[in-house]
PDB file of C-alpha atoms in Angstrom:
ATOM      1  CA  MET A   1     178.562  15.935 -87.505  1.00 47.00           C
ATOM      2  CA  ALA A   2     175.052  14.744 -87.919  1.00 55.00           C
ATOM      3  CA  GLN A   3     173.495  13.013 -85.155  1.00 73.00           C
ATOM      4  CA  ARG A   4     172.174   9.424 -85.487  1.00 87.00           C
ATOM      5  CA  PRO A   5     168.515   9.098 -85.099  1.00 89.00           C
ATOM      6  CA  GLU A   6     169.026   7.563 -81.546  1.00 88.00           C
ATOM      7  CA  GLU A   7     170.783  10.869 -80.349  1.00 91.00           C
ATOM      8  CA  LEU A   8     167.863  13.013 -80.914  1.00 95.00           C
ATOM      9  CA  VAL A   9     165.917  11.438 -78.244  1.00 96.00           C
ATOM     10  CA  GLU A  10     166.936  10.758 -74.377  1.00 96.00           C
ATOM     11  CA  LEU A  11     165.091   8.290 -72.119  1.00 97.00           C
ATOM     12  CA  THR A  12     164.235   9.042 -68.583  1.00 97.00           C
ATOM     13  CA  PRO A  13     164.656   6.755 -65.664  1.00 97.00           C
ATOM     14  CA  GLU A  14     160.557   6.540 -65.854  1.00 97.00           C
ATOM     15  CA  ALA A  15     161.220   4.363 -68.986  1.00 96.00           C
ATOM     16  CA  ASP A  16     163.126   1.680 -67.221  1.00 95.00           C
ATOM     17  CA  PRO A  17     159.956  -0.632 -66.419  1.00 93.00           C
ATOM     18  CA  PHE A  18     159.033  -0.454 -70.231  1.00 93.00           C
ATOM     19  CA  LEU A  19     162.457  -1.418 -71.268  1.00 93.00           C
ATOM     20  CA  ALA A  20     162.855  -4.112 -68.970  1.00 92.00           C
ATOM     21  CA  ALA A  21     159.372  -5.805 -69.637  1.00 89.00           C
ATOM     22  CA  GLU A  22     160.411  -5.635 -73.480  1.00 89.00           C
ATOM     23  CA  GLN A  23     163.845  -7.119 -72.916  1.00 86.00           C
ATOM     24  CA  ALA A  24     162.220 -10.068 -70.809  1.00 85.00           C
ATOM     25  CA  VAL A  25     160.353 -10.869 -73.925  1.00 79.00           C
ATOM     26  CA  THR A  26     161.530 -14.087 -75.774  1.00 68.00           C
ATOM     27  CA  ARG A  27     158.648 -14.427 -78.274  1.00 66.00           C
ATOM     28  CA  GLY A  28     157.110 -12.163 -80.569  1.00 61.00           C
ATOM     29  CA  ALA A  29     153.650 -13.004 -79.305  1.00 60.00           C
ATOM     30  CA  ASP A  30     154.356 -12.127 -75.802  1.00 64.00           C
ATOM     31  CA  ARG A  31     155.186  -8.658 -76.443  1.00 65.00           C
ATOM     32  CA  ARG A  32     153.487  -5.919 -74.104  1.00 65.00           C
ATOM     33  CA  GLY A  33     151.254  -4.539 -77.179  1.00 81.00           C
ATOM     34  CA  LEU A  34     151.503  -1.009 -76.035  1.00 94.00           C
ATOM     35  CA  VAL A  35     149.633   1.620 -78.191  1.00 98.00           C
ATOM     36  CA  LEU A  36     151.333   4.808 -78.826  1.00 98.00           C
ATOM     37  CA  VAL A  37     149.417   7.940 -79.907  1.00 98.00           C
ATOM     38  CA  HIS A  38     150.870  10.790 -81.435  1.00 98.00           C
ATOM     39  CA  ALA A  39     149.425  14.245 -82.174  1.00 96.00           C
ATOM     40  CA  LEU A  40     152.130  16.780 -83.236  1.00 94.00           C
ATOM     41  CA  SER A  41     150.929  20.182 -83.491  1.00 91.00           C
ATOM     42  CA  GLY A  42     151.177  22.067 -86.787  1.00 86.00           C
ATOM     43  CA  ASP A  43     149.524  22.692 -90.067  1.00 85.00           C
ATOM     44  CA  PHE A  44     147.333  19.511 -90.007  1.00 88.00           C
ATOM     45  CA  ASP A  45     145.557  20.132 -86.733  1.00 94.00           C
ATOM     46  CA  ALA A  46     142.607  22.304 -87.637  1.00 94.00           C
ATOM     47  CA  ALA A  47     141.272  24.065 -84.640  1.00 94.00           C
ATOM     48  CA  SER A  48     143.877  22.592 -82.645  1.00 94.00           C
ATOM     49  CA  SER A  49     141.705  19.539 -82.254  1.00 97.00           C
ATOM     50  CA  SER A  50     144.441  16.636 -81.770  1.00 96.00           C
ATOM     51  CA  ALA A  51     146.689  18.736 -79.701  1.00 95.00           C
ATOM     52  CA  LEU A  52     143.786  19.644 -77.358  1.00 96.00           C
ATOM     53  CA  ALA A  53     143.027  15.974 -77.364  1.00 97.00           C
ATOM     54  CA  THR A  54     146.175  14.707 -75.978  1.00 97.00           C
ATOM     55  CA  ALA A  55     146.157  17.841 -73.737  1.00 96.00           C
ATOM     56  CA  HIS A  56     142.869  16.653 -72.322  1.00 98.00           C
ATOM     57  CA  LEU A  57     144.376  13.175 -71.726  1.00 98.00           C
ATOM     58  CA  LEU A  58     147.513  14.491 -69.960  1.00 98.00           C
ATOM     59  CA  ALA A  59     145.301  16.721 -67.699  1.00 97.00           C
ATOM     60  CA  THR A  60     142.832  14.099 -66.634  1.00 97.00           C
ATOM     61  CA  LEU A  61     145.003  10.570 -66.508  1.00 98.00           C
ATOM     62  CA  PRO A  62     147.998   9.598 -64.432  1.00 97.00           C
ATOM     63  CA  HIS A  63     150.943  10.029 -66.619  1.00 97.00           C
ATOM     64  CA  ARG A  64     154.898  10.386 -66.504  1.00 98.00           C
ATOM     65  CA  THR A  65     157.712  11.462 -69.093  1.00 98.00           C
ATOM     66  CA  ILE A  66     159.591   8.636 -70.407  1.00 98.00           C
ATOM     67  CA  ALA A  67     161.623  10.353 -73.276  1.00 98.00           C
ATOM     68  CA  ARG A  68     162.478  13.879 -74.517  1.00 98.00           C
ATOM     69  CA  PHE A  69     163.515  14.815 -78.021  1.00 97.00           C
ATOM     70  CA  ASP A  70     165.951  17.316 -78.855  1.00 96.00           C
ATOM     71  CA  ALA A  71     163.571  19.894 -79.963  1.00 95.00           C
ATOM     72  CA  ASP A  72     166.573  22.293 -80.391  1.00 94.00           C
ATOM     73  CA  LEU A  73     167.493  20.290 -83.618  1.00 94.00           C
ATOM     74  CA  LEU A  74     163.989  19.727 -84.852  1.00 96.00           C
ATOM     75  CA  VAL A  75     161.912  23.015 -84.363  1.00 96.00           C
ATOM     76  CA  ASP A  76     162.526  26.311 -86.405  1.00 95.00           C
ATOM     77  CA  TYR A  77     162.157  29.013 -83.773  1.00 94.00           C
ATOM     78  CA  ARG A  78     161.770  31.542 -86.193  1.00 92.00           C
ATOM     79  CA  ALA A  79     158.712  29.915 -87.978  1.00 89.00           C
ATOM     80  CA  ARG A  80     156.956  29.306 -84.358  1.00 87.00           C
ATOM     81  CA  ARG A  81     158.758  31.830 -82.003  1.00 92.00           C
ATOM     82  CA  PRO A  82     158.585  30.424 -78.359  1.00 94.00           C
ATOM     83  CA  ARG A  83     157.394  32.888 -75.721  1.00 95.00           C
ATOM     84  CA  MET A  84     159.441  34.582 -73.381  1.00 96.00           C
ATOM     85  CA  SER A  85     158.859  36.749 -70.270  1.00 97.00           C
ATOM     86  CA  PHE A  86     159.649  40.223 -70.093  1.00 96.00           C
ATOM     87  CA  ASN A  87     159.416  42.076 -66.748  1.00 96.00           C
ATOM     88  CA  GLY A  88     160.243  45.682 -66.600  1.00 96.00           C
ATOM     89  CA  ASP A  89     163.856  45.886 -67.629  1.00 96.00           C
ATOM     90  CA  ARG A  90     164.680  42.194 -68.022  1.00 97.00           C
ATOM     91  CA  TYR A  91     163.840  38.846 -69.395  1.00 97.00           C
ATOM     92  CA  GLU A  92     163.075  36.392 -66.913  1.00 96.00           C
ATOM     93  CA  ASP A  93     161.918  33.108 -68.805  1.00 96.00           C
ATOM     94  CA  PHE A  94     161.823  31.328 -72.014  1.00 96.00           C
ATOM     95  CA  ALA A  95     159.515  28.636 -72.826  1.00 95.00           C
ATOM     96  CA  ALA A  96     161.203  26.246 -74.991  1.00 94.00           C
ATOM     97  CA  PRO A  97     159.280  23.981 -77.132  1.00 95.00           C
ATOM     98  CA  GLU A  98     159.356  20.236 -76.148  1.00 97.00           C
ATOM     99  CA  ILE A  99     158.514  17.119 -77.672  1.00 98.00           C
ATOM    100  CA  LEU A 100     157.912  14.546 -75.098  1.00 98.00           C
ATOM    101  CA  LEU A 101     156.919  10.808 -74.871  1.00 98.00           C
ATOM    102  CA  SER A 102     154.644  10.109 -71.968  1.00 98.00           C
ATOM    103  CA  ALA A 103     153.356   7.040 -70.544  1.00 98.00           C
ATOM    104  CA  VAL A 104     149.708   7.493 -69.447  1.00 98.00           C
ATOM    105  CA  GLU A 105     147.247   5.047 -67.880  1.00 97.00           C
ATOM    106  CA  ASP A 106     143.504   5.044 -69.106  1.00 97.00           C
ATOM    107  CA  ASP A 107     140.493   4.663 -66.827  1.00 97.00           C
ATOM    108  CA  SER A 108     141.030   1.122 -66.348  1.00 96.00           C
ATOM    109  CA  GLY A 109     144.680   1.119 -65.614  1.00 96.00           C
ATOM    110  CA  GLU A 110     145.793   0.255 -69.084  1.00 96.00           C
ATOM    111  CA  PRO A 111     149.246   1.768 -69.929  1.00 97.00           C
ATOM    112  CA  PHE A 112     149.698   3.348 -73.307  1.00 98.00           C
ATOM    113  CA  LEU A 113     152.042   6.199 -74.825  1.00 98.00           C
ATOM    114  CA  VAL A 114     151.535   9.660 -75.811  1.00 98.00           C
ATOM    115  CA  LEU A 115     153.606  11.532 -78.249  1.00 98.00           C
ATOM    116  CA  THR A 116     153.276  15.579 -77.923  1.00 98.00           C
ATOM    117  CA  GLY A 117     154.860  18.454 -78.922  1.00 96.00           C
ATOM    118  CA  PRO A 118     155.261  20.640 -82.144  1.00 95.00           C
ATOM    119  CA  GLU A 119     155.697  18.827 -85.590  1.00 96.00           C
ATOM    120  CA  PRO A 120     159.498  18.876 -86.236  1.00 96.00           C
ATOM    121  CA  ASP A 121     160.562  21.372 -88.972  1.00 95.00           C
ATOM    122  CA  TYR A 122     163.646  19.829 -89.592  1.00 95.00           C
ATOM    123  CA  ARG A 123     165.233  15.991 -90.115  1.00 96.00           C
ATOM    124  CA  TRP A 124     161.909  14.285 -90.512  1.00 97.00           C
ATOM    125  CA  GLU A 125     163.500  11.089 -91.498  1.00 97.00           C
ATOM    126  CA  GLY A 126     165.922  11.156 -88.417  1.00 96.00           C
ATOM    127  CA  PHE A 127     163.007  11.893 -86.271  1.00 97.00           C
ATOM    128  CA  VAL A 128     160.828   9.156 -87.771  1.00 98.00           C
ATOM    129  CA  ALA A 129     163.807   6.789 -87.201  1.00 97.00           C
ATOM    130  CA  ALA A 130     164.110   7.664 -83.627  1.00 97.00           C
ATOM    131  CA  VAL A 131     160.507   7.124 -82.924  1.00 98.00           C
ATOM    132  CA  ALA A 132     160.645   3.848 -84.738  1.00 97.00           C
ATOM    133  CA  GLY A 133     163.548   3.029 -82.204  1.00 96.00           C
ATOM    134  CA  LEU A 134     161.294   3.725 -79.395  1.00 97.00           C
ATOM    135  CA  VAL A 135     158.504   1.380 -80.812  1.00 96.00           C
ATOM    136  CA  GLU A 136     160.901  -1.547 -80.987  1.00 93.00           C
ATOM    137  CA  ARG A 137     162.479  -0.787 -77.550  1.00 94.00           C
ATOM    138  CA  LEU A 138     159.476  -0.038 -75.548  1.00 95.00           C
ATOM    139  CA  GLY A 139     157.202  -3.005 -77.072  1.00 93.00           C
ATOM    140  CA  VAL A 140     154.781  -0.695 -79.000  1.00 95.00           C
ATOM    141  CA  THR A 141     152.691  -2.757 -81.466  1.00 95.00           C
ATOM    142  CA  SER A 142     150.365  -0.370 -82.699  1.00 97.00           C
ATOM    143  CA  VAL A 143     150.669   3.451 -83.441  1.00 98.00           C
ATOM    144  CA  VAL A 144     147.865   5.842 -83.732  1.00 98.00           C
ATOM    145  CA  ALA A 145     147.803   9.263 -85.380  1.00 98.00           C
ATOM    146  CA  LEU A 146     145.167  11.950 -84.391  1.00 98.00           C
ATOM    147  CA  GLN A 147     144.837  14.914 -86.733  1.00 96.00           C
ATOM    148  CA  ALA A 148     142.168  17.400 -88.001  1.00 96.00           C
ATOM    149  CA  ILE A 149     141.569  18.943 -91.385  1.00 93.00           C
ATOM    150  CA  PRO A 150     139.278  21.789 -92.613  1.00 92.00           C
ATOM    151  CA  MET A 151     136.405  20.498 -94.931  1.00 91.00           C
ATOM    152  CA  PRO A 152     133.408  21.946 -96.266  1.00 90.00           C
ATOM    153  CA  VAL A 153     131.035  20.250 -93.455  1.00 92.00           C
ATOM    154  CA  PRO A 154     128.422  22.071 -91.195  1.00 94.00           C
ATOM    155  CA  HIS A 155     128.729  22.436 -87.323  1.00 95.00           C
ATOM    156  CA  THR A 156     125.370  21.425 -86.914  1.00 95.00           C
ATOM    157  CA  ARG A 157     125.979  17.768 -88.004  1.00 94.00           C
ATOM    158  CA  PRO A 158     127.984  14.847 -86.462  1.00 94.00           C
ATOM    159  CA  VAL A 159     131.735  15.249 -86.832  1.00 95.00           C
ATOM    160  CA  THR A 160     133.146  12.722 -89.406  1.00 91.00           C
ATOM    161  CA  VAL A 161     136.560  11.433 -89.993  1.00 94.00           C
ATOM    162  CA  THR A 162     139.023  10.199 -92.609  1.00 93.00           C
ATOM    163  CA  ALA A 163     140.651   6.903 -91.563  1.00 96.00           C
ATOM    164  CA  HIS A 164     143.954   5.530 -92.770  1.00 96.00           C
ATOM    165  CA  ALA A 165     146.263   2.724 -91.953  1.00 97.00           C
ATOM    166  CA  THR A 166     149.202   0.553 -93.060  1.00 97.00           C
ATOM    167  CA  ARG A 167     146.685  -2.531 -93.590  1.00 96.00           C
ATOM    168  CA  ARG A 168     143.253  -2.118 -94.482  1.00 96.00           C
ATOM    169  CA  GLN A 169     142.178  -4.552 -91.842  1.00 96.00           C
ATOM    170  CA  LEU A 170     142.917  -2.066 -89.247  1.00 97.00           C
ATOM    171  CA  ILE A 171     140.264   0.235 -90.074  1.00 96.00           C
ATOM    172  CA  GLU A 172     137.852  -2.134 -92.380  1.00 93.00           C
ATOM    173  CA  SER A 173     134.800  -0.662 -90.605  1.00 91.00           C
ATOM    174  CA  TYR A 174     135.708   2.713 -91.944  1.00 92.00           C
ATOM    175  CA  PRO A 175     134.506   3.707 -95.660  1.00 84.00           C
ATOM    176  CA  VAL A 176     137.185   4.568 -98.574  1.00 83.00           C
ATOM    177  CA  TYR A 177     136.240   8.258 -99.578  1.00 75.00           C
ATOM    178  CA  TRP A 178     138.482   9.054-102.605  1.00 73.00           C
ATOM    179  CA  GLY A 179     141.222   7.673-104.716  1.00 78.00           C
ATOM    180  CA  GLU A 180     144.650   8.803-105.272  1.00 82.00           C
ATOM    181  CA  LEU A 181     145.222  12.162-103.829  1.00 81.00           C
ATOM    182  CA  ARG A 182     148.323  14.496-103.828  1.00 86.00           C
ATOM    183  CA  VAL A 183     148.328  16.331-100.432  1.00 85.00           C
ATOM    184  CA  PRO A 184     151.253  18.330 -98.524  1.00 87.00           C
ATOM    185  CA  GLY A 185     153.208  15.931 -96.503  1.00 91.00           C
ATOM    186  CA  SER A 186     153.746  16.029 -92.679  1.00 94.00           C
ATOM    187  CA  ALA A 187     156.073  14.064 -90.059  1.00 96.00           C
ATOM    188  CA  SER A 188     153.013  12.158 -88.631  1.00 96.00           C
ATOM    189  CA  ALA A 189     152.219  10.966 -92.250  1.00 96.00           C
ATOM    190  CA  LEU A 190     155.921  10.049 -92.869  1.00 97.00           C
ATOM    191  CA  LEU A 191     155.962   8.083 -89.578  1.00 98.00           C
ATOM    192  CA  GLU A 192     153.060   6.103 -90.497  1.00 98.00           C
ATOM    193  CA  LEU A 193     154.650   5.286 -94.096  1.00 97.00           C
ATOM    194  CA  ARG A 194     157.908   4.400 -92.474  1.00 98.00           C
ATOM    195  CA  LEU A 195     156.456   2.199 -89.722  1.00 98.00           C
ATOM    196  CA  GLY A 196     154.016   0.568 -92.315  1.00 97.00           C
ATOM    197  CA  GLU A 197     157.245  -0.229 -94.483  1.00 97.00           C
ATOM    198  CA  ALA A 198     158.982  -1.884 -91.380  1.00 96.00           C
ATOM    199  CA  GLY A 199     156.029  -4.261 -90.618  1.00 96.00           C
ATOM    200  CA  VAL A 200     154.500  -2.049 -87.864  1.00 96.00           C
ATOM    201  CA  ASP A 201     150.812  -1.616 -87.544  1.00 97.00           C
ATOM    202  CA  ALA A 202     150.026   2.188 -87.866  1.00 98.00           C
ATOM    203  CA  LEU A 203     146.802   4.071 -88.398  1.00 98.00           C
ATOM    204  CA  GLY A 204     145.257   7.198 -87.819  1.00 97.00           C
ATOM    205  CA  VAL A 205     141.917   9.277 -87.928  1.00 97.00           C
ATOM    206  CA  ALA A 206     141.698  12.761 -89.033  1.00 96.00           C
ATOM    207  CA  ALA A 207     138.556  14.882 -87.967  1.00 96.00           C
ATOM    208  CA  HIS A 208     136.508  16.982 -90.478  1.00 95.00           C
ATOM    209  CA  VAL A 209     136.629  20.414 -89.132  1.00 95.00           C
ATOM    210  CA  PRO A 210     134.080  22.836 -90.651  1.00 94.00           C
ATOM    211  CA  HIS A 211     136.515  25.179 -92.679  1.00 92.00           C
ATOM    212  CA  TYR A 212     134.728  28.467 -91.060  1.00 92.00           C
ATOM    213  CA  LEU A 213     135.916  27.085 -87.639  1.00 93.00           C
ATOM    214  CA  ALA A 214     139.260  25.778 -88.513  1.00 91.00           C
ATOM    215  CA  GLN A 215     141.302  28.894 -86.952  1.00 89.00           C
ATOM    216  CA  ALA A 216     139.411  28.735 -83.629  1.00 87.00           C
ATOM    217  CA  THR A 217     138.791  25.783 -81.220  1.00 91.00           C
ATOM    218  CA  TYR A 218     136.394  23.211 -81.943  1.00 96.00           C
ATOM    219  CA  PRO A 219     135.655  20.638 -78.952  1.00 97.00           C
ATOM    220  CA  ALA A 220     133.378  18.511 -81.145  1.00 97.00           C
ATOM    221  CA  ALA A 221     136.433  17.515 -83.050  1.00 97.00           C
ATOM    222  CA  THR A 222     138.405  16.794 -80.185  1.00 98.00           C
ATOM    223  CA  LEU A 223     135.837  14.727 -78.746  1.00 98.00           C
ATOM    224  CA  THR A 224     135.378  12.886 -81.761  1.00 97.00           C
ATOM    225  CA  LEU A 225     138.987  12.027 -82.073  1.00 98.00           C
ATOM    226  CA  LEU A 226     139.091  10.614 -78.647  1.00 98.00           C
ATOM    227  CA  GLU A 227     135.830   8.419 -79.349  1.00 97.00           C
ATOM    228  CA  HIS A 228     137.632   7.064 -82.285  1.00 97.00           C
ATOM    229  CA  LEU A 229     140.854   6.478 -80.396  1.00 98.00           C
ATOM    230  CA  GLY A 230     139.094   4.406 -77.931  1.00 97.00           C
ATOM    231  CA  ARG A 231     137.016   2.330 -80.655  1.00 96.00           C
ATOM    232  CA  LEU A 232     140.272   1.600 -82.492  1.00 97.00           C
ATOM    233  CA  THR A 233     142.391   0.430 -79.355  1.00 97.00           C
ATOM    234  CA  GLY A 234     140.052  -0.249 -76.692  1.00 96.00           C
ATOM    235  CA  LEU A 235     141.406   2.095 -74.341  1.00 97.00           C
ATOM    236  CA  LEU A 236     138.946   3.639 -71.723  1.00 97.00           C
ATOM    237  CA  LEU A 237     139.274   7.660 -71.979  1.00 98.00           C
ATOM    238  CA  PRO A 238     137.612  10.207 -70.093  1.00 97.00           C
ATOM    239  CA  THR A 239     135.210  12.253 -72.435  1.00 96.00           C
ATOM    240  CA  GLU A 240     132.363  13.656 -70.331  1.00 96.00           C
ATOM    241  CA  THR A 241     133.923  17.110 -69.837  1.00 96.00           C
ATOM    242  CA  LEU A 242     134.601  17.366 -73.427  1.00 97.00           C
ATOM    243  CA  ARG A 243     131.094  16.559 -74.336  1.00 96.00           C
ATOM    244  CA  GLU A 244     129.782  19.407 -72.281  1.00 97.00           C
ATOM    245  CA  ALA A 245     132.267  21.945 -73.908  1.00 97.00           C
ATOM    246  CA  ALA A 246     131.078  20.697 -77.115  1.00 97.00           C
ATOM    247  CA  GLN A 247     127.634  21.294 -76.386  1.00 96.00           C
ATOM    248  CA  GLN A 248     128.030  24.867 -74.946  1.00 97.00           C
ATOM    249  CA  HIS A 249     130.484  25.694 -78.047  1.00 96.00           C
ATOM    250  CA  ARG A 250     127.600  24.483 -80.406  1.00 96.00           C
ATOM    251  CA  THR A 251     125.253  26.816 -78.773  1.00 96.00           C
ATOM    252  CA  GLU A 252     127.729  29.760 -78.898  1.00 95.00           C
ATOM    253  CA  VAL A 253     128.584  29.438 -82.435  1.00 95.00           C
ATOM    254  CA  ASP A 254     124.745  29.020 -83.430  1.00 95.00           C
ATOM    255  CA  GLU A 255     124.139  32.175 -81.832  1.00 95.00           C
ATOM    256  CA  GLN A 256     126.974  33.785 -83.687  1.00 92.00           C
ATOM    257  CA  ILE A 257     125.797  32.265 -87.002  1.00 92.00           C
ATOM    258  CA  ALA A 258     122.086  33.368 -86.548  1.00 93.00           C
ATOM    259  CA  ARG A 259     123.424  37.032 -86.335  1.00 92.00           C
ATOM    260  CA  SER A 260     124.193  37.055 -90.091  1.00 88.00           C
ATOM    261  CA  ALA A 261     121.722  35.852 -92.759  1.00 91.00           C
ATOM    262  CA  ASP A 262     124.803  35.245 -95.214  1.00 89.00           C
ATOM    263  CA  ASN A 263     126.397  32.949 -92.663  1.00 89.00           C
ATOM    264  CA  THR A 264     123.032  31.259 -91.995  1.00 92.00           C
ATOM    265  CA  ALA A 265     122.599  30.772 -95.786  1.00 91.00           C
ATOM    266  CA  VAL A 266     126.146  29.186 -96.069  1.00 89.00           C
ATOM    267  CA  VAL A 267     125.422  26.743 -93.320  1.00 92.00           C
ATOM    268  CA  ALA A 268     122.100  25.803 -94.611  1.00 92.00           C
ATOM    269  CA  ALA A 269     123.594  24.771 -97.881  1.00 90.00           C
ATOM    270  CA  LEU A 270     126.347  22.664 -96.188  1.00 91.00           C
ATOM    271  CA  GLU A 271     123.703  21.213 -94.191  1.00 93.00           C
ATOM    272  CA  GLN A 272     121.682  20.192 -97.428  1.00 90.00           C
ATOM    273  CA  GLN A 273     125.004  18.848 -99.051  1.00 87.00           C
ATOM    274  CA  TYR A 274     125.841  16.738 -95.837  1.00 88.00           C
ATOM    275  CA  ASP A 275     122.320  15.181 -95.799  1.00 88.00           C
ATOM    276  CA  GLN A 276     122.096  14.332 -99.403  1.00 83.00           C
ATOM    277  CA  PHE A 277     125.358  12.493 -99.251  1.00 77.00           C
ATOM    278  CA  THR A 278     124.261  10.800 -96.020  1.00 75.00           C
ATOM    279  CA  ALA A 279     121.287   9.601 -97.462  1.00 76.00           C
ATOM    280  CA  ALA A 280     123.000   8.439-100.658  1.00 70.00           C
ATOM    281  CA  ARG A 281     125.553   6.381 -98.421  1.00 64.00           C
ATOM    282  CA  GLU A 282     122.779   5.142 -95.945  1.00 58.00           C
ATOM    283  CA  GLY A 283     124.169   1.985 -94.074  1.00 48.00           C
ATOM    284  CA  SER A 284     127.825   3.349 -93.835  1.00 45.00           C
ATOM    285  CA  ASP A 285     129.340   3.355 -90.428  1.00 40.00           C
ATOM    286  CA  LEU A 286     131.365   6.123 -88.886  1.00 37.00           C
ATOM    287  CA  LEU A 287     130.222   5.830 -85.399  1.00 36.00           C
ATOM    288  CA  GLY A 288     126.776   5.891 -86.872  1.00 36.00           C
ATOM    289  CA  ASP A 289     127.097   8.865 -89.057  1.00 40.00           C
ATOM    290  CA  VAL A 290     128.653   9.754 -92.567  1.00 36.00           C
ATOM    291  CA  GLY A 291     129.182  13.315 -93.667  1.00 39.00           C
ATOM    292  CA  GLU A 292     130.056  15.426 -96.665  1.00 41.00           C
ATOM    293  CA  VAL A 293     132.870  14.385 -98.731  1.00 44.00           C
ATOM    294  CA  PRO A 294     134.264  16.628-101.140  1.00 50.00           C
ATOM    295  CA  SER A 295     135.975  15.893-104.478  1.00 50.00           C
ATOM    296  CA  GLY A 296     139.754  15.391-104.737  1.00 44.00           C
ATOM    297  CA  ASP A 297     139.896  18.940-106.050  1.00 53.00           C
ATOM    298  CA  GLU A 298     137.883  20.497-103.317  1.00 55.00           C
ATOM    299  CA  LEU A 299     140.053  18.520-100.700  1.00 49.00           C
ATOM    300  CA  GLY A 300     143.314  19.745-102.095  1.00 47.00           C
ATOM    301  CA  ALA A 301     141.826  23.328-102.482  1.00 55.00           C
ATOM    302  CA  GLU A 302     140.763  23.413 -98.690  1.00 52.00           C
ATOM    303  CA  PHE A 303     144.303  22.188 -97.598  1.00 48.00           C
ATOM    304  CA  GLU A 304     145.982  25.011 -99.687  1.00 52.00           C
ATOM    305  CA  ARG A 305     143.712  27.676 -98.285  1.00 56.00           C
ATOM    306  CA  PHE A 306     144.227  26.346 -94.696  1.00 49.00           C
ATOM    307  CA  LEU A 307     148.020  26.348 -95.156  1.00 49.00           C
ATOM    308  CA  ALA A 308     148.170  29.727 -96.752  1.00 56.00           C
ATOM    309  CA  GLU A 309     146.291  31.085 -93.792  1.00 59.00           C
ATOM    310  CA  GLN A 310     148.807  29.313 -91.449  1.00 51.00           C
ATOM    311  CA  ASP A 311     151.755  30.957 -93.286  1.00 54.00           C
ATOM    312  CA  ARG A 312     149.917  34.491 -93.166  1.00 59.00           C
ATOM    313  CA  ARG A 313     149.638  34.040 -89.544  1.00 56.00           C
ATOM    314  CA  ARG A 314     153.326  33.458 -88.964  1.00 51.00           C
ATOM    315  CA  GLU A 315     154.443  36.258 -91.214  1.00 53.00           C
TER     316      GLU A 315
END
């Protein structure tokens, strides 16, 4: 028998203070106003940028697990095989996937929630309904997605983002780059859509990762995601170590690119395209910089190439 959405998630005792605070609310205006950040790893996380962003938050800030989703019902193990430990003549350990909701405190002590884990392969609507139930029960009033997408941009320029939201007012300082596009769906995108239909503020940013670095790691994109998260929510987040990692990575990539005349020429062409667009849109604001914006066809092609590469890596 199919489980109800609420049966896909189990709250831990650590959730009790949040539940009690919300139950004590008698007026909507008195809701706690928690922010929920979600960064589910999957095909829309170029260079694992958003997964590394939430991992950084959990590694540097006080946190505790307040809910666990039933990953056994949501994740296709054969598509993303979990790791097992084999020692000599026996199996010793199974690293089961986990989809967790954590309560975190920012550098000022302000609480917020972070949803992490693999993007569900199954039951998207049930998963979204379960998250929406937690949003209501825990007093969440703003839900923010962190993602990363491959784009024809150079690593030598500031990382830019695409912003999206259920209401334009939530991201009014961000430019609109293109009109209607048909792109592959994701559980995160469906969550934003359904929350918007229910009247919950949901928004997100997707960092633009140079397409030639999309399969590696790219600390500059991770740093940019956390900078925008702070900008959109007012949370005070630790970023200094990421800033140092991004600078070191930039140096390493520069050295690798310099070894090939062909690669140097490609990056130079991307720089020219980026700079021309920036000059044409002078005055726009994306933390002070605006980068290359491909056409709808180019964006769709980049998505398809990236997803095809992800599929090949699973075979």
